[in-house]
């Protein structure tokens, strides 16, 4: 292990020196006219932090992805996993599937939120939590790197908060757009299209936003002009989706606002292609052919509603309160499991559906300016109720029994200026959680017998007190140092634990595998901000004495509770080389081990289902004149060796490009994904599992032509 760390550490230091030498860090351009965000724009408040921290002033790494950056990526790809991977240093390469299993942040699960409303389903993780909103509805994306208890359950790797569109001032404004996507050989079955429309405005004390998108995706082709294989449990290709979003706000007075928002996202797979298994040992990838799969197509159907109230000066405090409701339904494709006899006595195979309903409330009170403007305090209370189950669609049997989770969490957060350049950040959060499961019978996946063993129900409760403490030191007006310790709280995948019980006499109250996951995150870093240049370097360690590592057993993922330790380095930089030309660079190194033999010492390298490969990313954004702007970006994923040679990873590099041109009316864009038409096997296919059916190539050269009109 020591040798591995040193081998990875020296290239990291060399790269850091290279970046520092070039002084690479400037903000992305804010508008197509080429105005840079570096130009004395106000510091952005990060709403994902409950204390409303400002970007660049926190003791942990935070990334804010702007609307302009999102639009740049959407001109190239509409896959949210790919967008996140392109813009977040330690986020895993996209699987390019509906399932985001194996897409981790710093080697652990991220908690996805929409305006603070949790989208992840940790009780029975369907791994589709990044596919609950179309990015056309998103104003910016806030990313907190590393374990965090800011929003409670699930953020052992960090937080990814989608902040939705805001109403634009100055009356009514509208926007409409269309885009067409096709592979480089112009296959008719590879043609996709997307329509979007948005209207927003302010009328007196009211403001509103309403937006809708509809998208059809064609079949994907790889760099070898083969159809990309169809995947269980979910596909993006050959699918249709739509998203309806609305937000209505009312200003009671200059300080008080009430707002209601609603988002409904629906994606359904087509049923026109069937998978053709590959041959991993021979290097033959999984493909697809025309045909109809058994059962009904898979889908994602998600509705999130949120009612919020804010008061900017409630007895000298800032008050934020919200209540929310999220309804999640996901159906998975048919697999050669769960056999049953139909009315004719023939053997058929069932498919599963996840059902999750969340109801919650968040109350936050901020007060700044105390003790001669040296102390700021945040207090609050979070409430959550989550009911989750997994059913068999055709026979109505219960695969995962309904799990009812209730959580109450008060918290206190503060920041204190110890001296002019030194600020202390500290907080505490107490999690009280209860899990209730009724007595149930498990199902034998490979036998027509309807039940296997009986498991007695139970009502275990958990109490965890989580701490965070950090320091920021403003060494000069252009250099800041920071250090942070934070803890994250999560539950194991309860559904995987319960459905996998095969021994009679078990009961929910005594299942050790249902104990919470508490992750410790330690981080040190430095930020440098020159005029048009800058750099951020951070080193982190993420440890859990009783974590969760996914392993495959008989075609099903099982969560093994093991001690895990992960370390990594993240480097990001941008440089404004000319008035309207920005260069960006990021490098991420991650490594980790788990204790697979139970001796208390980590001994086995984590594979691609857990951690991302070392990654180098470069980007160049340019505004050539008032009409023309371009984006060129490249990613290289380095080779990785693990203890199981069958899961070693052969790296690859990808290049994307886009061009936007402003017409007298509207603007047109052309994006090219995988510009060099690289023929490669995805990171997940190589390093996460050994399977002929899941041996997928990545998408080849793909063109997207778009037109957008604002009026």
XYZ file of C-alpha atoms in Angstrom, residues 12-649:
638
model
C 0.254 14.529 -8.470
C 2.926 16.858 -7.070
C 4.464 17.236 -10.544
C 1.100 18.182 -11.995
C 0.435 20.584 -9.147
C 3.710 22.300 -9.900
C 2.829 22.525 -13.570
C -0.517 24.096 -12.799
C 0.968 26.515 -10.307
C 3.608 27.502 -12.818
C 0.938 28.438 -15.317
C -1.196 30.085 -12.591
C -4.305 28.408 -14.006
C -7.573 29.522 -12.473
C -10.183 31.903 -13.841
C -13.929 31.641 -13.838
C -15.872 30.408 -16.881
C -17.346 33.185 -18.991
C -20.668 34.362 -17.662
C -22.360 35.132 -20.967
C -21.902 34.457 -24.643
C -20.759 38.071 -25.032
C -17.570 37.050 -23.233
C -17.958 38.854 -19.908
C -15.971 36.871 -17.344
C -17.285 36.055 -13.903
C -13.912 37.175 -12.581
C -14.847 40.769 -13.301
C -15.782 41.885 -9.777
C -19.025 39.911 -9.760
C -20.552 39.383 -6.309
C -19.555 36.280 -4.374
C -22.171 33.549 -4.789
C -24.075 32.261 -1.762
C -24.108 28.452 -1.720
C -27.615 27.453 -0.663
C -26.599 23.816 -0.100
C -24.760 24.981 3.020
C -27.283 25.625 5.771
C -25.257 28.603 7.020
C -25.494 30.205 3.556
C -21.732 30.188 3.119
C -20.130 32.132 0.302
C -18.244 30.412 -2.475
C -14.498 30.374 -1.835
C -14.859 31.042 1.900
C -15.597 27.541 3.215
C -13.218 25.128 4.984
C -14.064 22.378 2.489
C -14.030 22.176 -1.291
C -17.199 23.427 -2.959
C -17.859 23.523 -6.697
C -20.551 25.744 -8.216
C -21.477 24.851 -11.797
C -23.014 27.895 -13.454
C -25.889 28.057 -15.920
C -23.425 28.989 -18.653
C -21.356 25.873 -17.969
C -24.501 23.705 -17.985
C -25.533 25.127 -21.361
C -22.052 24.484 -22.747
C -22.305 20.823 -21.738
C -25.904 20.412 -22.947
C -24.754 21.525 -26.388
C -22.604 18.364 -26.393
C -24.513 15.794 -24.297
C -27.859 15.570 -22.494
C -26.672 12.772 -20.171
C -26.640 14.305 -16.649
C -24.089 11.739 -15.489
C -21.756 12.812 -18.288
C -22.266 16.497 -17.463
C -21.400 15.893 -13.796
C -18.386 13.792 -14.737
C -17.124 16.499 -17.106
C -17.329 19.229 -14.453
C -16.642 17.556 -11.057
C -13.031 16.347 -10.608
C -13.656 13.203 -8.485
C -16.990 12.146 -10.006
C -16.844 8.765 -11.765
C -17.105 8.470 -15.561
C -20.706 8.215 -16.690
C -22.082 4.736 -17.363
C -24.182 6.291 -20.174
C -27.129 4.283 -18.829
C -30.253 5.137 -16.840
C -28.661 3.505 -13.802
C -25.930 5.551 -12.126
C -24.724 2.676 -9.920
C -20.966 2.989 -9.702
C -21.031 6.753 -10.285
C -19.549 8.004 -7.025
C -18.139 11.233 -5.600
C -14.815 10.791 -3.822
C -15.456 7.068 -3.818
C -18.780 7.203 -1.958
C -22.431 7.971 -2.592
C -23.530 11.539 -3.154
C -26.862 12.840 -1.904
C -28.786 14.399 -4.802
C -31.171 17.259 -4.048
C -33.431 19.616 -5.994
C -33.596 22.964 -4.163
C -32.722 21.082 -0.982
C -35.330 18.323 -1.486
C -33.618 14.890 -1.308
C -33.863 12.788 -4.476
C -31.713 9.834 -3.391
C -33.378 6.676 -2.076
C -30.824 5.146 0.298
C -33.265 2.641 1.866
C -33.530 0.778 -1.470
C -31.073 2.403 -3.777
C -32.387 2.218 -7.327
C -29.317 4.167 -8.546
C -31.402 6.553 -10.613
C -31.266 9.614 -8.375
C -29.442 11.819 -10.897
C -32.263 11.271 -13.416
C -35.105 13.091 -11.667
C -34.926 16.472 -13.459
C -33.978 17.698 -16.914
C -30.942 19.972 -16.728
C -32.821 22.527 -18.832
C -34.680 23.351 -15.585
C -31.497 23.951 -13.573
C -29.978 27.376 -12.885
C -26.819 26.048 -11.252
C -25.439 22.945 -9.527
C -23.868 23.205 -6.064
C -21.440 20.452 -5.075
C -20.088 19.935 -1.556
C -17.156 17.527 -1.752
C -16.773 14.946 0.999
C -18.965 13.557 3.747
C -21.502 16.066 5.018
C -24.363 16.069 7.488
C -25.766 19.377 6.150
C -28.939 17.693 4.841
C -28.921 14.432 6.762
C -29.193 10.928 5.381
C -27.121 9.802 2.412
C -24.259 12.268 1.838
C -21.298 10.022 2.681
C -19.487 11.218 -0.457
C -20.911 14.709 -0.677
C -23.897 16.759 -1.819
C -25.088 17.612 -5.344
C -27.846 20.218 -5.205
C -29.710 21.183 -8.391
C -30.883 24.790 -7.959
C -33.826 25.392 -10.280
C -34.522 28.342 -12.566
C -35.529 31.699 -11.124
C -37.989 34.221 -12.480
C -36.368 36.880 -14.644
C -37.197 40.524 -14.007
C -38.468 43.101 -16.469
C -41.861 41.694 -17.375
C -42.527 38.492 -19.288
C -39.697 36.594 -21.014
C -39.936 33.418 -23.053
C -37.520 30.938 -24.565
C -38.039 28.055 -26.987
C -35.562 25.602 -28.436
C -35.099 22.489 -30.513
C -32.156 20.135 -30.920
C -31.413 17.110 -33.102
C -28.876 14.399 -32.236
C -27.453 11.720 -34.563
C -24.408 9.462 -34.850
C -21.720 10.212 -37.416
C -23.069 7.649 -39.925
C -26.522 9.273 -39.815
C -28.414 6.097 -38.925
C -32.132 6.863 -38.899
C -32.624 4.754 -35.764
C -29.926 6.794 -34.034
C -31.789 10.078 -34.522
C -32.956 11.899 -31.394
C -34.663 15.204 -30.775
C -35.528 17.550 -27.928
C -38.026 20.408 -27.563
C -38.072 22.905 -24.711
C -40.097 25.959 -23.768
C -39.864 28.363 -20.828
C -41.816 31.412 -19.694
C -41.036 33.534 -16.654
C -41.736 36.953 -15.281
C -42.775 39.251 -12.475
C -46.138 40.942 -12.024
C -46.451 43.157 -8.976
C -45.699 41.055 -5.883
C -45.836 37.795 -7.863
C -43.107 36.025 -9.825
C -43.279 32.776 -11.744
C -41.413 30.301 -13.945
C -42.960 27.545 -16.066
C -40.967 25.229 -18.285
C -41.478 22.030 -20.255
C -39.194 19.685 -22.191
C -39.847 16.620 -24.311
C -37.075 14.388 -25.594
C -36.763 11.302 -27.799
C -33.433 9.462 -27.794
C -32.331 7.177 -30.584
C -30.106 4.118 -30.493
C -26.478 4.744 -29.500
C -23.578 3.687 -31.735
C -19.989 3.200 -30.576
C -16.700 4.126 -32.226
C -16.727 0.831 -34.146
C -20.170 1.635 -35.632
C -21.845 -1.073 -33.537
C -25.054 -0.587 -31.609
C -24.261 -0.044 -27.941
C -25.702 -2.873 -25.857
C -29.033 -2.643 -24.061
C -28.661 -2.756 -20.273
C -30.650 -3.968 -17.324
C -31.799 -2.308 -15.140
C -32.303 0.788 -17.288
C -31.443 2.516 -20.567
C -31.122 6.079 -21.793
C -30.945 5.134 -25.460
C -34.162 4.388 -27.334
C -36.208 6.223 -24.703
C -38.656 9.106 -24.358
C -38.852 11.606 -21.528
C -40.571 14.792 -20.540
C -40.233 17.234 -17.675
C -42.798 19.753 -16.408
C -41.570 22.402 -13.999
C -43.298 25.329 -12.336
C -42.452 27.839 -9.617
C -44.728 30.529 -8.177
C -43.603 33.102 -5.626
C -45.322 35.883 -3.699
C -43.557 38.736 -1.877
C -45.473 39.592 1.294
C -43.181 42.602 1.758
C -39.562 43.490 1.002
C -38.310 40.870 3.497
C -40.829 38.037 3.284
C -41.383 35.595 0.441
C -43.444 32.448 0.024
C -42.800 30.114 -2.875
C -44.259 26.891 -4.271
C -42.458 24.744 -6.838
C -43.364 21.503 -8.571
C -41.324 19.271 -10.868
C -42.547 16.131 -12.631
C -40.033 14.040 -14.582
C -40.975 10.960 -16.596
C -38.658 8.764 -18.665
C -39.760 5.525 -20.329
C -37.607 3.082 -22.231
C -38.551 1.847 -25.680
C -39.067 -1.831 -26.372
C -37.649 -2.154 -29.874
C -34.247 -3.720 -29.144
C -32.916 -6.662 -27.189
C -29.385 -7.163 -25.847
C -26.880 -9.452 -27.525
C -24.435 -10.677 -24.895
C -20.769 -10.129 -25.566
C -17.753 -12.274 -24.724
C -15.609 -10.539 -22.149
C -12.783 -13.079 -22.339
C -12.527 -12.539 -26.092
C -12.954 -8.770 -25.905
C -16.305 -8.836 -27.730
C -18.681 -6.153 -26.372
C -22.387 -6.505 -25.672
C -24.497 -5.122 -28.539
C -28.185 -4.984 -29.454
C -30.507 -6.146 -32.217
C -34.065 -5.324 -33.133
C -36.680 -7.247 -31.170
C -39.049 -7.013 -28.226
C -37.951 -7.786 -24.706
C -40.153 -9.748 -22.339
C -42.330 -7.746 -19.978
C -42.987 -4.021 -19.856
C -40.417 -1.281 -20.589
C -38.639 0.263 -17.630
C -39.347 3.802 -16.501
C -38.522 6.592 -14.043
C -41.441 8.657 -12.757
C -40.593 11.286 -10.158
C -42.607 14.167 -8.707
C -41.129 16.677 -6.251
C -43.178 19.426 -4.575
C -41.822 22.124 -2.273
C -43.398 24.966 -0.290
C -40.969 27.432 1.267
C -41.111 30.582 3.365
C -38.247 33.009 3.975
C -37.894 36.113 6.100
C -34.736 38.183 5.674
C -35.156 40.097 8.952
C -37.140 38.154 11.548
C -36.083 39.883 14.770
C -32.646 40.341 13.262
C -32.444 36.748 11.950
C -32.739 35.143 8.527
C -35.453 32.496 8.622
C -35.897 29.761 6.028
C -38.535 27.052 6.290
C -39.726 24.488 3.801
C -41.927 21.424 3.615
C -41.640 18.969 0.767
C -42.953 15.783 -0.753
C -41.259 13.465 -3.240
C -42.873 10.528 -5.025
C -40.494 8.151 -6.818
C -41.443 5.181 -8.997
C -38.996 3.131 -11.043
C -39.676 -0.043 -13.024
C -36.806 -2.291 -14.065
C -36.604 -4.487 -17.130
C -37.246 -8.242 -17.095
C -34.333 -10.481 -16.118
C -33.965 -14.295 -15.986
C -35.038 -14.262 -12.331
C -38.371 -14.396 -10.496
C -40.022 -17.154 -12.574
C -43.774 -17.723 -12.323
C -46.444 -19.717 -14.146
C -48.939 -17.834 -16.301
C -52.582 -18.862 -16.851
C -51.519 -21.324 -19.556
C -49.005 -23.007 -17.241
C -45.994 -21.571 -19.082
C -42.991 -20.201 -17.212
C -42.665 -16.423 -17.396
C -40.276 -14.014 -15.672
C -41.311 -11.146 -13.464
C -39.817 -7.659 -13.141
C -39.484 -5.325 -10.187
C -40.687 -1.811 -9.347
C -39.289 0.503 -6.679
C -41.700 2.732 -4.799
C -40.498 5.478 -2.480
C -42.400 8.346 -0.860
C -40.688 11.055 1.172
C -42.239 13.773 3.301
C -40.090 16.228 5.165
C -39.513 19.666 6.587
C -36.446 21.858 7.121
C -36.201 24.863 9.421
C -33.109 27.081 9.447
C -32.351 30.262 11.402
C -29.240 32.339 10.644
C -27.884 35.266 12.630
C -24.713 37.138 11.709
C -22.906 40.175 13.048
C -22.725 39.201 16.712
C -19.749 40.028 18.951
C -18.628 42.993 16.859
C -19.337 41.181 13.622
C -17.110 38.234 14.569
C -19.717 35.532 15.236
C -22.380 33.961 13.039
C -24.708 31.179 14.219
C -27.080 28.832 12.406
C -29.610 26.616 14.182
C -32.219 24.354 12.694
C -34.289 21.221 12.690
C -34.879 18.635 9.955
C -37.714 16.109 9.835
C -38.001 13.222 7.372
C -40.290 10.264 6.793
C -39.408 7.818 4.023
C -41.464 4.790 3.004
C -39.795 2.496 0.470
C -40.569 -0.935 -0.973
C -39.819 -3.062 -4.041
C -42.566 -5.108 -5.704
C -42.820 -7.771 -8.385
C -44.955 -6.239 -11.122
C -46.834 -9.210 -12.596
C -47.420 -11.402 -9.555
C -47.836 -8.641 -6.955
C -45.377 -10.279 -4.582
C -43.185 -8.237 -2.250
C -39.472 -8.445 -3.048
C -38.414 -5.834 -0.490
C -40.925 -5.204 2.325
C -42.070 -1.681 3.054
C -39.408 0.010 5.171
C -40.587 3.046 7.118
C -37.815 5.390 8.164
C -38.352 8.390 10.439
C -35.671 10.897 11.273
C -35.425 13.944 13.520
C -32.234 16.001 13.465
C -31.534 19.284 15.310
C -28.287 21.043 14.442
C -26.111 23.988 15.424
C -23.505 25.583 13.186
C -21.265 28.579 13.830
C -18.369 30.554 12.475
C -16.124 32.766 14.552
C -13.385 35.137 13.403
C -10.494 34.273 15.702
C -8.378 36.980 14.102
C -8.602 39.106 10.981
C -7.309 36.357 8.652
C -8.412 33.279 10.633
C -11.975 31.951 10.906
C -13.181 28.928 12.852
C -16.145 26.935 11.503
C -17.748 24.306 13.745
C -21.026 22.522 14.215
C -22.893 19.580 15.654
C -25.903 17.632 14.419
C -27.779 14.895 16.237
C -29.554 12.237 14.188
C -32.353 10.252 15.806
C -33.719 7.661 13.396
C -36.221 4.827 13.586
C -36.668 2.024 11.079
C -39.821 -0.091 11.072
C -40.306 -3.267 9.026
C -43.190 -5.717 9.417
C -42.744 -9.485 9.364
C -42.249 -10.674 5.772
C -41.189 -13.615 3.618
C -38.234 -13.481 1.254
C -38.394 -14.649 -2.368
C -36.221 -17.252 -4.033
C -35.039 -15.487 -7.206
C -34.447 -18.712 -9.145
C -37.415 -20.862 -8.160
C -41.141 -20.729 -8.854
C -41.715 -21.229 -5.125
C -43.276 -17.986 -3.959
C -41.465 -17.630 -0.665
C -38.245 -18.717 0.946
C -37.872 -17.875 4.655
C -39.841 -15.800 7.159
C -38.128 -12.812 8.746
C -39.574 -11.317 11.904
C -40.218 -7.581 11.738
C -38.747 -5.021 14.045
C -38.392 -1.374 14.957
C -34.678 -0.604 15.531
C -33.673 2.961 16.388
C -30.366 4.750 15.958
C -28.785 7.811 17.531
C -25.695 9.430 16.086
C -24.100 12.759 16.977
C -22.091 14.166 14.093
C -19.461 16.877 14.296
C -17.652 19.172 11.936
C -14.859 21.644 12.549
C -12.775 23.645 10.110
C -10.459 26.609 9.694
C -9.916 29.110 6.892
C -6.797 31.274 6.893
C -6.577 34.208 4.485
C -2.803 34.366 4.217
C -2.813 37.160 1.608
C -5.424 38.831 -0.559
C -4.762 36.093 -3.152
C -3.983 33.001 -1.026
C -6.230 31.097 1.369
C -5.538 27.906 3.321
C -8.238 25.667 4.783
C -8.632 22.489 6.796
C -11.767 20.582 7.677
C -13.108 17.567 9.538
C -16.691 16.532 8.846
C -18.875 13.483 9.374
C -21.596 12.098 7.154
C -24.503 9.856 8.116
C -26.049 7.179 5.926
C -28.001 3.981 6.055
C -26.938 0.806 4.253
C -29.127 -0.276 1.367
C -31.826 -1.736 3.626
C -33.581 -3.381 0.707
C -30.504 -5.333 -0.337
C -30.014 -6.545 3.233
C -33.635 -7.633 3.762
C -34.207 -9.300 0.395
C -30.929 -11.226 0.670
C -31.739 -13.048 3.915
C -31.647 -16.788 3.325
C -31.417 -18.165 6.854
C -34.554 -18.766 8.915
C -34.910 -17.290 12.401
C -33.651 -13.785 11.579
C -35.329 -10.641 12.868
C -34.954 -7.008 11.871
C -34.058 -5.754 15.365
C -30.860 -7.811 15.596
C -29.525 -7.476 12.054
C -26.069 -5.971 12.506
C -25.970 -5.050 8.795
C -28.670 -2.418 9.383
C -26.381 -0.253 11.514
C -25.835 3.251 10.097
C -22.808 4.243 8.037
C -20.817 7.073 9.623
C -18.079 8.441 7.376
C -15.232 10.687 8.566
C -13.865 13.167 6.034
C -10.563 14.982 6.662
C -9.406 17.575 4.186
C -6.697 20.199 3.773
C -6.431 22.575 0.866
C -5.326 25.878 -0.575
C -6.949 28.425 -2.869
C -5.038 30.979 -4.922
C -6.848 33.795 -6.681
C -4.870 36.179 -8.858
C -6.218 38.657 -11.391
C -7.566 36.279 -14.014
C -5.664 33.321 -12.590
C -6.133 30.925 -9.736
C -5.705 27.430 -8.394
C -7.222 25.103 -5.795
C -5.505 22.018 -4.390
C -7.019 19.710 -1.791
C -6.080 16.414 -0.167
C -8.707 14.322 1.607
C -9.132 11.101 3.561
C -12.539 9.433 3.834
C -12.798 6.613 6.365
C -15.619 4.465 7.691
C -15.213 1.801 10.349
C -18.367 0.049 9.151
C -18.943 1.134 5.565
C -20.658 -0.559 2.648
C -18.962 -2.122 -0.368
C -21.031 -3.493 -3.233
C -20.154 -6.939 -4.592
C -21.867 -9.067 -7.210
C -23.230 -12.463 -6.192
C -25.241 -14.621 -8.612
C -26.241 -11.664 -10.771
C -27.334 -9.481 -7.823
C -25.497 -6.706 -5.999
C -24.952 -7.327 -2.288
C -23.831 -4.679 0.179
C -20.995 -5.995 2.336
C -20.396 -4.064 5.571
C -16.663 -3.517 5.781
C -14.145 -1.015 7.045
C -13.132 1.236 4.157
C -10.454 3.886 3.743
C -10.212 6.239 0.753
C -7.654 8.941 0.007
C -7.415 11.403 -2.830
C -6.093 14.617 -4.317
C -8.071 17.151 -6.354
C -6.522 19.983 -8.355
C -8.484 22.527 -10.365
C -7.374 25.607 -12.207
C -8.391 28.084 -14.866
C -6.457 30.755 -16.654
C -7.734 33.671 -18.683
C -5.054 33.775 -21.375
C -6.726 36.585 -23.301
C -9.683 38.860 -22.827
C -12.151 36.226 -23.996
C -10.223 32.939 -23.867
C -10.322 30.725 -20.756
C -8.303 27.563 -20.175
C -9.316 25.096 -17.471
C -7.617 22.079 -15.960
C -8.472 19.512 -13.323
C -6.750 16.428 -12.003
C -8.159 13.915 -9.532
C -6.414 10.963 -7.921
C -8.372 8.497 -5.794
C -7.378 5.242 -4.140
C -9.025 3.112 -1.497
C -9.042 -0.221 0.303
C -11.490 -2.266 2.336
C -11.224 -4.905 5.021
C -12.532 -8.001 3.248
C -11.158 -10.597 5.666
C -12.560 -8.929 8.793
C -9.253 -8.607 10.652
C -9.711 -4.884 11.289
C -7.133 -3.779 8.717
C -7.906 -2.656 5.161
C -6.230 -5.003 2.702
C -8.039 -5.119 -0.655
C -8.125 -2.376 -3.301
C -11.518 -0.916 -4.148
C -12.638 -1.412 -7.744
C -14.585 0.647 -10.255
C -17.938 0.061 -8.559
C -16.626 2.254 -5.727
C -13.991 4.718 -6.918
C -13.199 6.666 -10.066
C -9.949 6.310 -12.015
C -7.301 8.999 -11.917
C -8.538 11.652 -14.303
C -7.048 14.625 -16.155
C -9.418 17.115 -17.795
C -8.615 20.109 -19.994
C -10.937 22.730 -21.435
C -10.769 25.812 -23.651
C -13.660 28.275 -23.923
C -13.369 31.134 -26.395
C -15.557 34.025 -27.513
C -14.237 35.082 -30.916
C -16.596 37.971 -31.518
C -20.147 39.063 -30.697
C -21.553 36.121 -32.662
C -19.183 33.145 -32.344
C -18.075 31.197 -29.262
C -16.511 27.735 -28.974
C -15.715 25.076 -26.396
C -13.086 22.327 -26.681
C -12.631 19.836 -23.828
C -10.800 16.596 -23.249
C -10.721 13.934 -20.512
C -8.130 11.235 -19.988
C -8.808 8.326 -17.631
C -5.602 6.649 -16.504
C -5.001 2.891 -16.231
C -5.732 1.289 -12.867
C -4.697 -2.075 -11.446
C -6.516 -3.826 -8.601
C -6.126 -7.095 -6.732
C -8.376 -8.923 -9.197
C -6.670 -8.664 -12.629
C -9.997 -9.279 -14.361
C -11.109 -5.849 -13.126
C -8.006 -3.937 -14.199
C -8.790 -0.820 -16.204
